[in-house]
PDB file of C-alpha atoms and ligand atoms in Angstrom:
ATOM      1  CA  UNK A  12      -0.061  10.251  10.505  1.00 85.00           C
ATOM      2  CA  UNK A  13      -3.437  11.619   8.956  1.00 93.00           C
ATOM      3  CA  UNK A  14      -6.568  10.826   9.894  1.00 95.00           C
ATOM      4  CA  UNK A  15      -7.334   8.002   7.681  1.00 95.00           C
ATOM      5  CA  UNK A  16      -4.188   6.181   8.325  1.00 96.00           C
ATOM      6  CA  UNK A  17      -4.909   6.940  11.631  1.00 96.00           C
ATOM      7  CA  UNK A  18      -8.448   5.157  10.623  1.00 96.00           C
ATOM      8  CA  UNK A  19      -6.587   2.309   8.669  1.00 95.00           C
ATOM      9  CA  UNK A  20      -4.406   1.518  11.637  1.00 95.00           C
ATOM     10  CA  UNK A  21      -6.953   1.246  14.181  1.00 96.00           C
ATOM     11  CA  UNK A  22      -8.874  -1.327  12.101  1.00 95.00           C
ATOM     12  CA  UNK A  23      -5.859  -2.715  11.931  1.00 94.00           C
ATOM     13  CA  UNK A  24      -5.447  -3.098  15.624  1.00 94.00           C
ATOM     14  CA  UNK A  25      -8.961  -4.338  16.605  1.00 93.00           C
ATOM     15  CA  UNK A  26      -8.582  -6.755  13.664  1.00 90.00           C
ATOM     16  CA  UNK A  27      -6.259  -8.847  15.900  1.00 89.00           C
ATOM     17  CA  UNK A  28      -7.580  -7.629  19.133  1.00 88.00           C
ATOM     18  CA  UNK A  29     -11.269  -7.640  19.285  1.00 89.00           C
ATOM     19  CA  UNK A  30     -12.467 -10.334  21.756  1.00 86.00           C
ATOM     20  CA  UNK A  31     -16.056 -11.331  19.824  1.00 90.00           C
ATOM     21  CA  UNK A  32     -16.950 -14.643  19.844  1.00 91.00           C
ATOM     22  CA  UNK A  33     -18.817 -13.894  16.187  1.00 94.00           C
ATOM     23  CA  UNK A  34     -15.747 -14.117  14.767  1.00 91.00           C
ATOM     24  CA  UNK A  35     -15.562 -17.996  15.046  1.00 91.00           C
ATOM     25  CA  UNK A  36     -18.259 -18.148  12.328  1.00 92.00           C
ATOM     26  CA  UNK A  37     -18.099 -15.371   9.925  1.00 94.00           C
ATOM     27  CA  UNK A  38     -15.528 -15.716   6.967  1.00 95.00           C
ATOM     28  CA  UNK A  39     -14.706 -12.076   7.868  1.00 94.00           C
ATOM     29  CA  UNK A  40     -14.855  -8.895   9.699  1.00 95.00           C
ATOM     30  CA  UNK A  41     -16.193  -6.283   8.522  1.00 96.00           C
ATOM     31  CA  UNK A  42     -14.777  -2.797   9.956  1.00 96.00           C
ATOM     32  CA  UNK A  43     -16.442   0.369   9.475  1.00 97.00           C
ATOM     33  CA  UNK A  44     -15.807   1.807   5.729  1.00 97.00           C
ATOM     34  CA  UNK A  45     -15.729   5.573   4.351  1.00 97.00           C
ATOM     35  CA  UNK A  46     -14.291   8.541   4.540  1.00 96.00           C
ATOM     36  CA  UNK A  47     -11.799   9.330   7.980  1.00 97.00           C
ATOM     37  CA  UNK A  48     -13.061  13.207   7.912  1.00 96.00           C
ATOM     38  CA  UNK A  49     -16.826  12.285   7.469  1.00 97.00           C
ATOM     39  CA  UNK A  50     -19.316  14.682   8.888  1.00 97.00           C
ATOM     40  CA  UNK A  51     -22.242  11.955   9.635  1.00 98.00           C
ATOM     41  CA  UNK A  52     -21.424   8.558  10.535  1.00 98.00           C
ATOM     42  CA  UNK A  53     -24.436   5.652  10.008  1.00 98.00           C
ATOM     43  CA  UNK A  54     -24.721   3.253  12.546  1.00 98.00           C
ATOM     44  CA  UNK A  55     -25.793   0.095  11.922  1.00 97.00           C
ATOM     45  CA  UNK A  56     -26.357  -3.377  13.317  1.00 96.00           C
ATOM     46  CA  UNK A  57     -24.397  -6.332  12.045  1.00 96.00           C
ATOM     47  CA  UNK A  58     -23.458  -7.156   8.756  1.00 96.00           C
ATOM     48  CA  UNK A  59     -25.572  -9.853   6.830  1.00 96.00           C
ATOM     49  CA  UNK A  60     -24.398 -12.695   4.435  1.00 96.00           C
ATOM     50  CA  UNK A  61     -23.351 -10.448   1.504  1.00 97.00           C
ATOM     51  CA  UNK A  62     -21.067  -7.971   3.830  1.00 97.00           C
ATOM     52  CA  UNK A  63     -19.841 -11.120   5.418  1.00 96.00           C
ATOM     53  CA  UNK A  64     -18.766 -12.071   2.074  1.00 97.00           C
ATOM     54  CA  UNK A  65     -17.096  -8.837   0.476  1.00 97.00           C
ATOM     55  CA  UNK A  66     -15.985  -7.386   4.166  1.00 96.00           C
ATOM     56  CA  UNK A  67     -17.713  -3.935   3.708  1.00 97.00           C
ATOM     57  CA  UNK A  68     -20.889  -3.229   5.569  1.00 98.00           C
ATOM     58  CA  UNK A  69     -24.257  -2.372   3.589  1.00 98.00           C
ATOM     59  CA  UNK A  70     -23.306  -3.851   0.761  1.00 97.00           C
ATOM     60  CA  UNK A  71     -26.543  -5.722   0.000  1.00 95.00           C
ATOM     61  CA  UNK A  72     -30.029  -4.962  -0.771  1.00 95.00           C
ATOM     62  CA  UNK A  73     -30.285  -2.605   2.845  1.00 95.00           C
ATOM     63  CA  UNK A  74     -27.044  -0.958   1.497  1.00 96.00           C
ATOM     64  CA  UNK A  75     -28.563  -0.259  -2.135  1.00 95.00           C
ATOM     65  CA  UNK A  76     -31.943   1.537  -0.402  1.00 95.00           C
ATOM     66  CA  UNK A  77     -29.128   3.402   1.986  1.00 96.00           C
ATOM     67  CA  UNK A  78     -27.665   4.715  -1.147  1.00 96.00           C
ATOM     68  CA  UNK A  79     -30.836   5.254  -2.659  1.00 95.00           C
ATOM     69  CA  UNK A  80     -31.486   7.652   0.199  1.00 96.00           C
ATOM     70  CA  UNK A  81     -28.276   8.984   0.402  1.00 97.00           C
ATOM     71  CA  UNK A  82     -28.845  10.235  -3.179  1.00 96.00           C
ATOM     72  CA  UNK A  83     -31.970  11.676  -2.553  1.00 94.00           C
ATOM     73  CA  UNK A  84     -30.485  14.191  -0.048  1.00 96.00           C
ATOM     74  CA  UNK A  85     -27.727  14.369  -2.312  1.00 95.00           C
ATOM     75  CA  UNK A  86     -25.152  12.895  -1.021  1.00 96.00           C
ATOM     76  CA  UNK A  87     -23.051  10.052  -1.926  1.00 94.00           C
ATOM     77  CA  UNK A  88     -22.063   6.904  -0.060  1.00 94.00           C
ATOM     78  CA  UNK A  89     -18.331   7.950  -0.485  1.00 94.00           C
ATOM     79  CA  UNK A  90     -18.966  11.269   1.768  1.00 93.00           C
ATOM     80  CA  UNK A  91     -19.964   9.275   4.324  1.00 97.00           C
ATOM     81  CA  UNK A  92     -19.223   6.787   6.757  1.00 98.00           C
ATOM     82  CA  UNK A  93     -20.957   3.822   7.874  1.00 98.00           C
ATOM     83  CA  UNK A  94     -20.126   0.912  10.178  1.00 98.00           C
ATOM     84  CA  UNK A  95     -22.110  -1.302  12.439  1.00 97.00           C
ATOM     85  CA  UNK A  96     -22.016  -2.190  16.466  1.00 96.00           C
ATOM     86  CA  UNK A  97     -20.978  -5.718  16.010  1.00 96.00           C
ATOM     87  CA  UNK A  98     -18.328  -6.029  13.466  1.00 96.00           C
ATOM     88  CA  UNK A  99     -19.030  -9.859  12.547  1.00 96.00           C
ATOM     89  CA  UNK A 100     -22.092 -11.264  10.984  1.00 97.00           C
ATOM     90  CA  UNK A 101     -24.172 -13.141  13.922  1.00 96.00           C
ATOM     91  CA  UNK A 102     -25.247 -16.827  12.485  1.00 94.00           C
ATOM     92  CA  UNK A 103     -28.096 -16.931  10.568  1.00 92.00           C
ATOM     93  CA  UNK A 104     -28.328 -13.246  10.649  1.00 90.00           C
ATOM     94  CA  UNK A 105     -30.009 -13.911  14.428  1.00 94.00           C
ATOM     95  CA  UNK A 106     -29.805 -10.432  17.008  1.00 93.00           C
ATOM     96  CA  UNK A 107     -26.355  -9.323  18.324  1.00 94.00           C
ATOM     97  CA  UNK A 108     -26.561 -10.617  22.061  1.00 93.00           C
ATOM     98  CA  UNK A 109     -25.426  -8.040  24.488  1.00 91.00           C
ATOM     99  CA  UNK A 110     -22.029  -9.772  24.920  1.00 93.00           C
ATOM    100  CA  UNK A 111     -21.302  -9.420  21.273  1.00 93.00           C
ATOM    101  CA  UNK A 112     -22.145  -5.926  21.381  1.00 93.00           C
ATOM    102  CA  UNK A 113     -20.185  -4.855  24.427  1.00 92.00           C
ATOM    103  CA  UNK A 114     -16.791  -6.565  22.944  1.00 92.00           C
ATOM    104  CA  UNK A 115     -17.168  -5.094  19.749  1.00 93.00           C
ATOM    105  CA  UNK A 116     -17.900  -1.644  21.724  1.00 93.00           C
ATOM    106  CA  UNK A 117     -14.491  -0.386  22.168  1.00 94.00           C
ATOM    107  CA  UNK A 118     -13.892  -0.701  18.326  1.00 95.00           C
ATOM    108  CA  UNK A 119     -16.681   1.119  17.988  1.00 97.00           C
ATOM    109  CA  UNK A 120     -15.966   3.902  20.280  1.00 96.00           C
ATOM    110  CA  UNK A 121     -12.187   4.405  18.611  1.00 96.00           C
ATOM    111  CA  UNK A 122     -13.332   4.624  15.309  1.00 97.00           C
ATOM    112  CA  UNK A 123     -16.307   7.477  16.155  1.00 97.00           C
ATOM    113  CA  UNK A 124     -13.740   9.349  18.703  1.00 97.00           C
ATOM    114  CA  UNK A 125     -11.174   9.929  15.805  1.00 97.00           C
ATOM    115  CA  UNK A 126     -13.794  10.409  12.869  1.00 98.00           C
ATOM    116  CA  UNK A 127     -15.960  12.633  15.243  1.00 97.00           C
ATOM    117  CA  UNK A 128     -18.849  13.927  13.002  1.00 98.00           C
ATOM    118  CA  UNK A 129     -21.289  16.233  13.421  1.00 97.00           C
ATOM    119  CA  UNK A 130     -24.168  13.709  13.347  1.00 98.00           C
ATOM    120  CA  UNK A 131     -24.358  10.250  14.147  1.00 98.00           C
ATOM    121  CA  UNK A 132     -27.867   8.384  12.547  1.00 98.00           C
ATOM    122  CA  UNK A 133     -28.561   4.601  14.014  1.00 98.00           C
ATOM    123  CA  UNK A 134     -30.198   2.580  11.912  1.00 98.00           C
ATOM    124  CA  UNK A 135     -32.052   0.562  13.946  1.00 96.00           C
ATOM    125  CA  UNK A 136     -33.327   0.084  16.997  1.00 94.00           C
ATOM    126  CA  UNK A 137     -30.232  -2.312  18.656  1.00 93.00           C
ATOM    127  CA  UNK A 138     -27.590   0.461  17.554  1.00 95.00           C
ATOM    128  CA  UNK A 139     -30.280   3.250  19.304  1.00 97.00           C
ATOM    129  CA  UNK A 140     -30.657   1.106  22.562  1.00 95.00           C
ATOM    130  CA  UNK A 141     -27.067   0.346  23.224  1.00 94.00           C
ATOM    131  CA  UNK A 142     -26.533   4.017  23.686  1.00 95.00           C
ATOM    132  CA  UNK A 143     -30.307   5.056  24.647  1.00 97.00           C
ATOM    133  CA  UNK A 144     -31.950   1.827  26.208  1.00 96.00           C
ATOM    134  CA  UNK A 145     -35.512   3.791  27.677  1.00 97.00           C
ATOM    135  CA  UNK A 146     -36.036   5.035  23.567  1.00 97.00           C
ATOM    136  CA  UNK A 147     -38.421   3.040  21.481  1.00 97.00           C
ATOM    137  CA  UNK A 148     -37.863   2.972  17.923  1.00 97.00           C
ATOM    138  CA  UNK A 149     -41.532   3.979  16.744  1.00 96.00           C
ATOM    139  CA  UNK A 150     -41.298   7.251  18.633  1.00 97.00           C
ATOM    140  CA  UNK A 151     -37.509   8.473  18.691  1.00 98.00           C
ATOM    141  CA  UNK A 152     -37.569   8.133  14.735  1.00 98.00           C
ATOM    142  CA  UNK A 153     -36.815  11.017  12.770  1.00 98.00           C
ATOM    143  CA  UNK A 154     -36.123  13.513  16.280  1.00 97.00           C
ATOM    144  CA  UNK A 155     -32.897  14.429  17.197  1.00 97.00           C
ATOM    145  CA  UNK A 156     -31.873  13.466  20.719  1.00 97.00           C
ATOM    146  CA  UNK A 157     -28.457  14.645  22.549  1.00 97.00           C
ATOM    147  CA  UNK A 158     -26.312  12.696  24.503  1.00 97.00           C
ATOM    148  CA  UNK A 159     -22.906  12.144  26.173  1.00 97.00           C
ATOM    149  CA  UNK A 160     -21.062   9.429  24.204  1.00 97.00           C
ATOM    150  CA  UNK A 161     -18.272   8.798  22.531  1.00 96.00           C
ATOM    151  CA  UNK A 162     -16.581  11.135  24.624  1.00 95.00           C
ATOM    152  CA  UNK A 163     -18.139  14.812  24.531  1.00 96.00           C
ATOM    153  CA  UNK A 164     -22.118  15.415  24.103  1.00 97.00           C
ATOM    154  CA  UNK A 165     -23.248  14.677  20.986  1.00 98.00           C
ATOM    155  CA  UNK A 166     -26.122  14.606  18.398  1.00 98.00           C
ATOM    156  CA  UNK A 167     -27.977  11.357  17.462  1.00 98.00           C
ATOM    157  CA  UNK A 168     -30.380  10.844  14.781  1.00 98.00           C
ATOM    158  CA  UNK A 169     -32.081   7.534  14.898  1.00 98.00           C
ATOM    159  CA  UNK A 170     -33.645   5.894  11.951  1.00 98.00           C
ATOM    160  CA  UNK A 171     -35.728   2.573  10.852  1.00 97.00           C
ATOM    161  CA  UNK A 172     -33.431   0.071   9.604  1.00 96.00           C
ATOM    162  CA  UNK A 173     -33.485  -0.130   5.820  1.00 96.00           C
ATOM    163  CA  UNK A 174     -34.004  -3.773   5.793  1.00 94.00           C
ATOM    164  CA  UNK A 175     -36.823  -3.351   7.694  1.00 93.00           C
ATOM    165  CA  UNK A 176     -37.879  -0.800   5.803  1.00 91.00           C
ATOM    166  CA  UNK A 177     -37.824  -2.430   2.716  1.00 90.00           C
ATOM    167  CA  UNK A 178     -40.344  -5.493   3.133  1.00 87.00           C
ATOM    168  CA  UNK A 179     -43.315  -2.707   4.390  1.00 91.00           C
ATOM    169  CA  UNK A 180     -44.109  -0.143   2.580  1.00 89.00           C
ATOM    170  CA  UNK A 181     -45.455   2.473   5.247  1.00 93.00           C
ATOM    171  CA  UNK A 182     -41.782   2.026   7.160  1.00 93.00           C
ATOM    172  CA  UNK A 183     -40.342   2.742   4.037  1.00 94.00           C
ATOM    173  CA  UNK A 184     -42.214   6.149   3.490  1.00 94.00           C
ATOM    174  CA  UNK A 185     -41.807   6.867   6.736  1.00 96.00           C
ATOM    175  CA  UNK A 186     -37.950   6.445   6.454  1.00 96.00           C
ATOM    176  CA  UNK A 187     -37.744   8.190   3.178  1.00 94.00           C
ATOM    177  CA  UNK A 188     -39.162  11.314   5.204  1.00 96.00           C
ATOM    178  CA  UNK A 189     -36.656  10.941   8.194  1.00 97.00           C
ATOM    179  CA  UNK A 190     -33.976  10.572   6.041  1.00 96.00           C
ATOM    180  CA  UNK A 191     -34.769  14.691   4.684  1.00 96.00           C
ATOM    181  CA  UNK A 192     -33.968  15.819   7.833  1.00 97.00           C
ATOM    182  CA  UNK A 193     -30.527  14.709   8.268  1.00 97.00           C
ATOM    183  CA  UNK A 194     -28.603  17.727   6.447  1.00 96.00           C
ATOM    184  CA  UNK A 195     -30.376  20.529   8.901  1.00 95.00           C
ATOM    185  CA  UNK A 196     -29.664  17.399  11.380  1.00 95.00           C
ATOM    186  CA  UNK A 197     -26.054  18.098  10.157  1.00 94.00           C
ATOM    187  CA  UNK A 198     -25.747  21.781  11.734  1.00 92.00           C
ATOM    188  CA  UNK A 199     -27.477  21.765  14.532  1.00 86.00           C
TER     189      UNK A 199
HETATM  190  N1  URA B 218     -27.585  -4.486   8.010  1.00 67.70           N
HETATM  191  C1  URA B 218     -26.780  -3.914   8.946  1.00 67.70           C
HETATM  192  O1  URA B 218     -27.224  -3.530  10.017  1.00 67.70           O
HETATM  193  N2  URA B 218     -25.509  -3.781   8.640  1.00 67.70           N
HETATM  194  C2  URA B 218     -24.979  -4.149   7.483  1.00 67.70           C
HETATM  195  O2  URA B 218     -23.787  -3.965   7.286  1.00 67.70           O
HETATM  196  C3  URA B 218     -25.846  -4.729   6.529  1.00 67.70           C
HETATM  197  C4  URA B 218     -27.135  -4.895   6.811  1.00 67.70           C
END
């Protein structure tokens, strides 16, 4: 098998196995989408009403500034791939509890194991803390921090979350400027 059935077939799997109590409410999952051989992988939070809706994740107006941004470095959202911690929308688009996050974990974990890039970027603070809970958002932005996960030492990138980003427009500078350093970010 090649990598991306390999990919297909493990969404496959967790479709029927993960354990998230989300899942009740959404209409959908929404698995990770893009490329199998990747060499950055976004990491995002949960998917909103619109992902919900067409089962891919950043679909809506935080996936439309993502590809904005992706375009400025030029890149396109079809190098990439992107996915989120929790793999069902949360109601009302409230935080992923800690529960929800650790069931959806494993998923999580497959999926960046086979792909594994050369970068991995959170966007957001709750992807950041479930793998570094001491960093704080407004000072681990834009710097590249190492850590074991995911099964070998790795590097992280974290980001402000687009949506966040895009109701204030000093966050949104500020992300626009982070987002540049992601190819060097790339081979380090
Ligand atoms: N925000 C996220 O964190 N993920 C999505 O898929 C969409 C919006």
């Amino acid at each position: 098998m090649n990598k991306s059935d390999e990919l297909k077939a493990l969404h496959e799997k967790w479709l029927q196995e993960c354990a998230c109590e989300l899942r009740k409410n959404a209409i959908q999952c929404v698995p990770g989408d893009g490329k199998a051989s990747a060499q950055i992988v976004f990491i995002g939070e949960a998917p909103g009403a619109k992902e919900d809706k067409d089962g891919r994740p950043f679909v809506g107006s935080a996936g439309k500034f993502l590809a904005e941004m992706l375009e400025s470095i030029k890149m396109k959202r079809e190098d990439v791939y992107i996915t989120n911690i929790v793999k069902y929308r949360p109601p009302e688009n409230r935080d992923p509890t800690s529960k929800e996050i650790a069931d959806c974990a494993k998923w999580l974990e497959e999926e960046i194991k086979l792909i594994d890039p050369a970068l991995i970027v959170f966007l957001g603070r709750h992807s950041m803390n479930h793998f570094f809970p001491n960093e704080k958002i407004s000072e681990a932005h834009g710097i590249l921090i190492t850590g074991e996960h995911f099964g070998k030492v790795r590097n992280f990138l974290p980001l402000y979350h687009p949506a966040a980003a895009l109701y204030n427009g000093s966050l949104r500078e500020v992300l626009k400027e982070d987002f540049k350093k992601i190819p060097r970010a790339m081979k380090m």
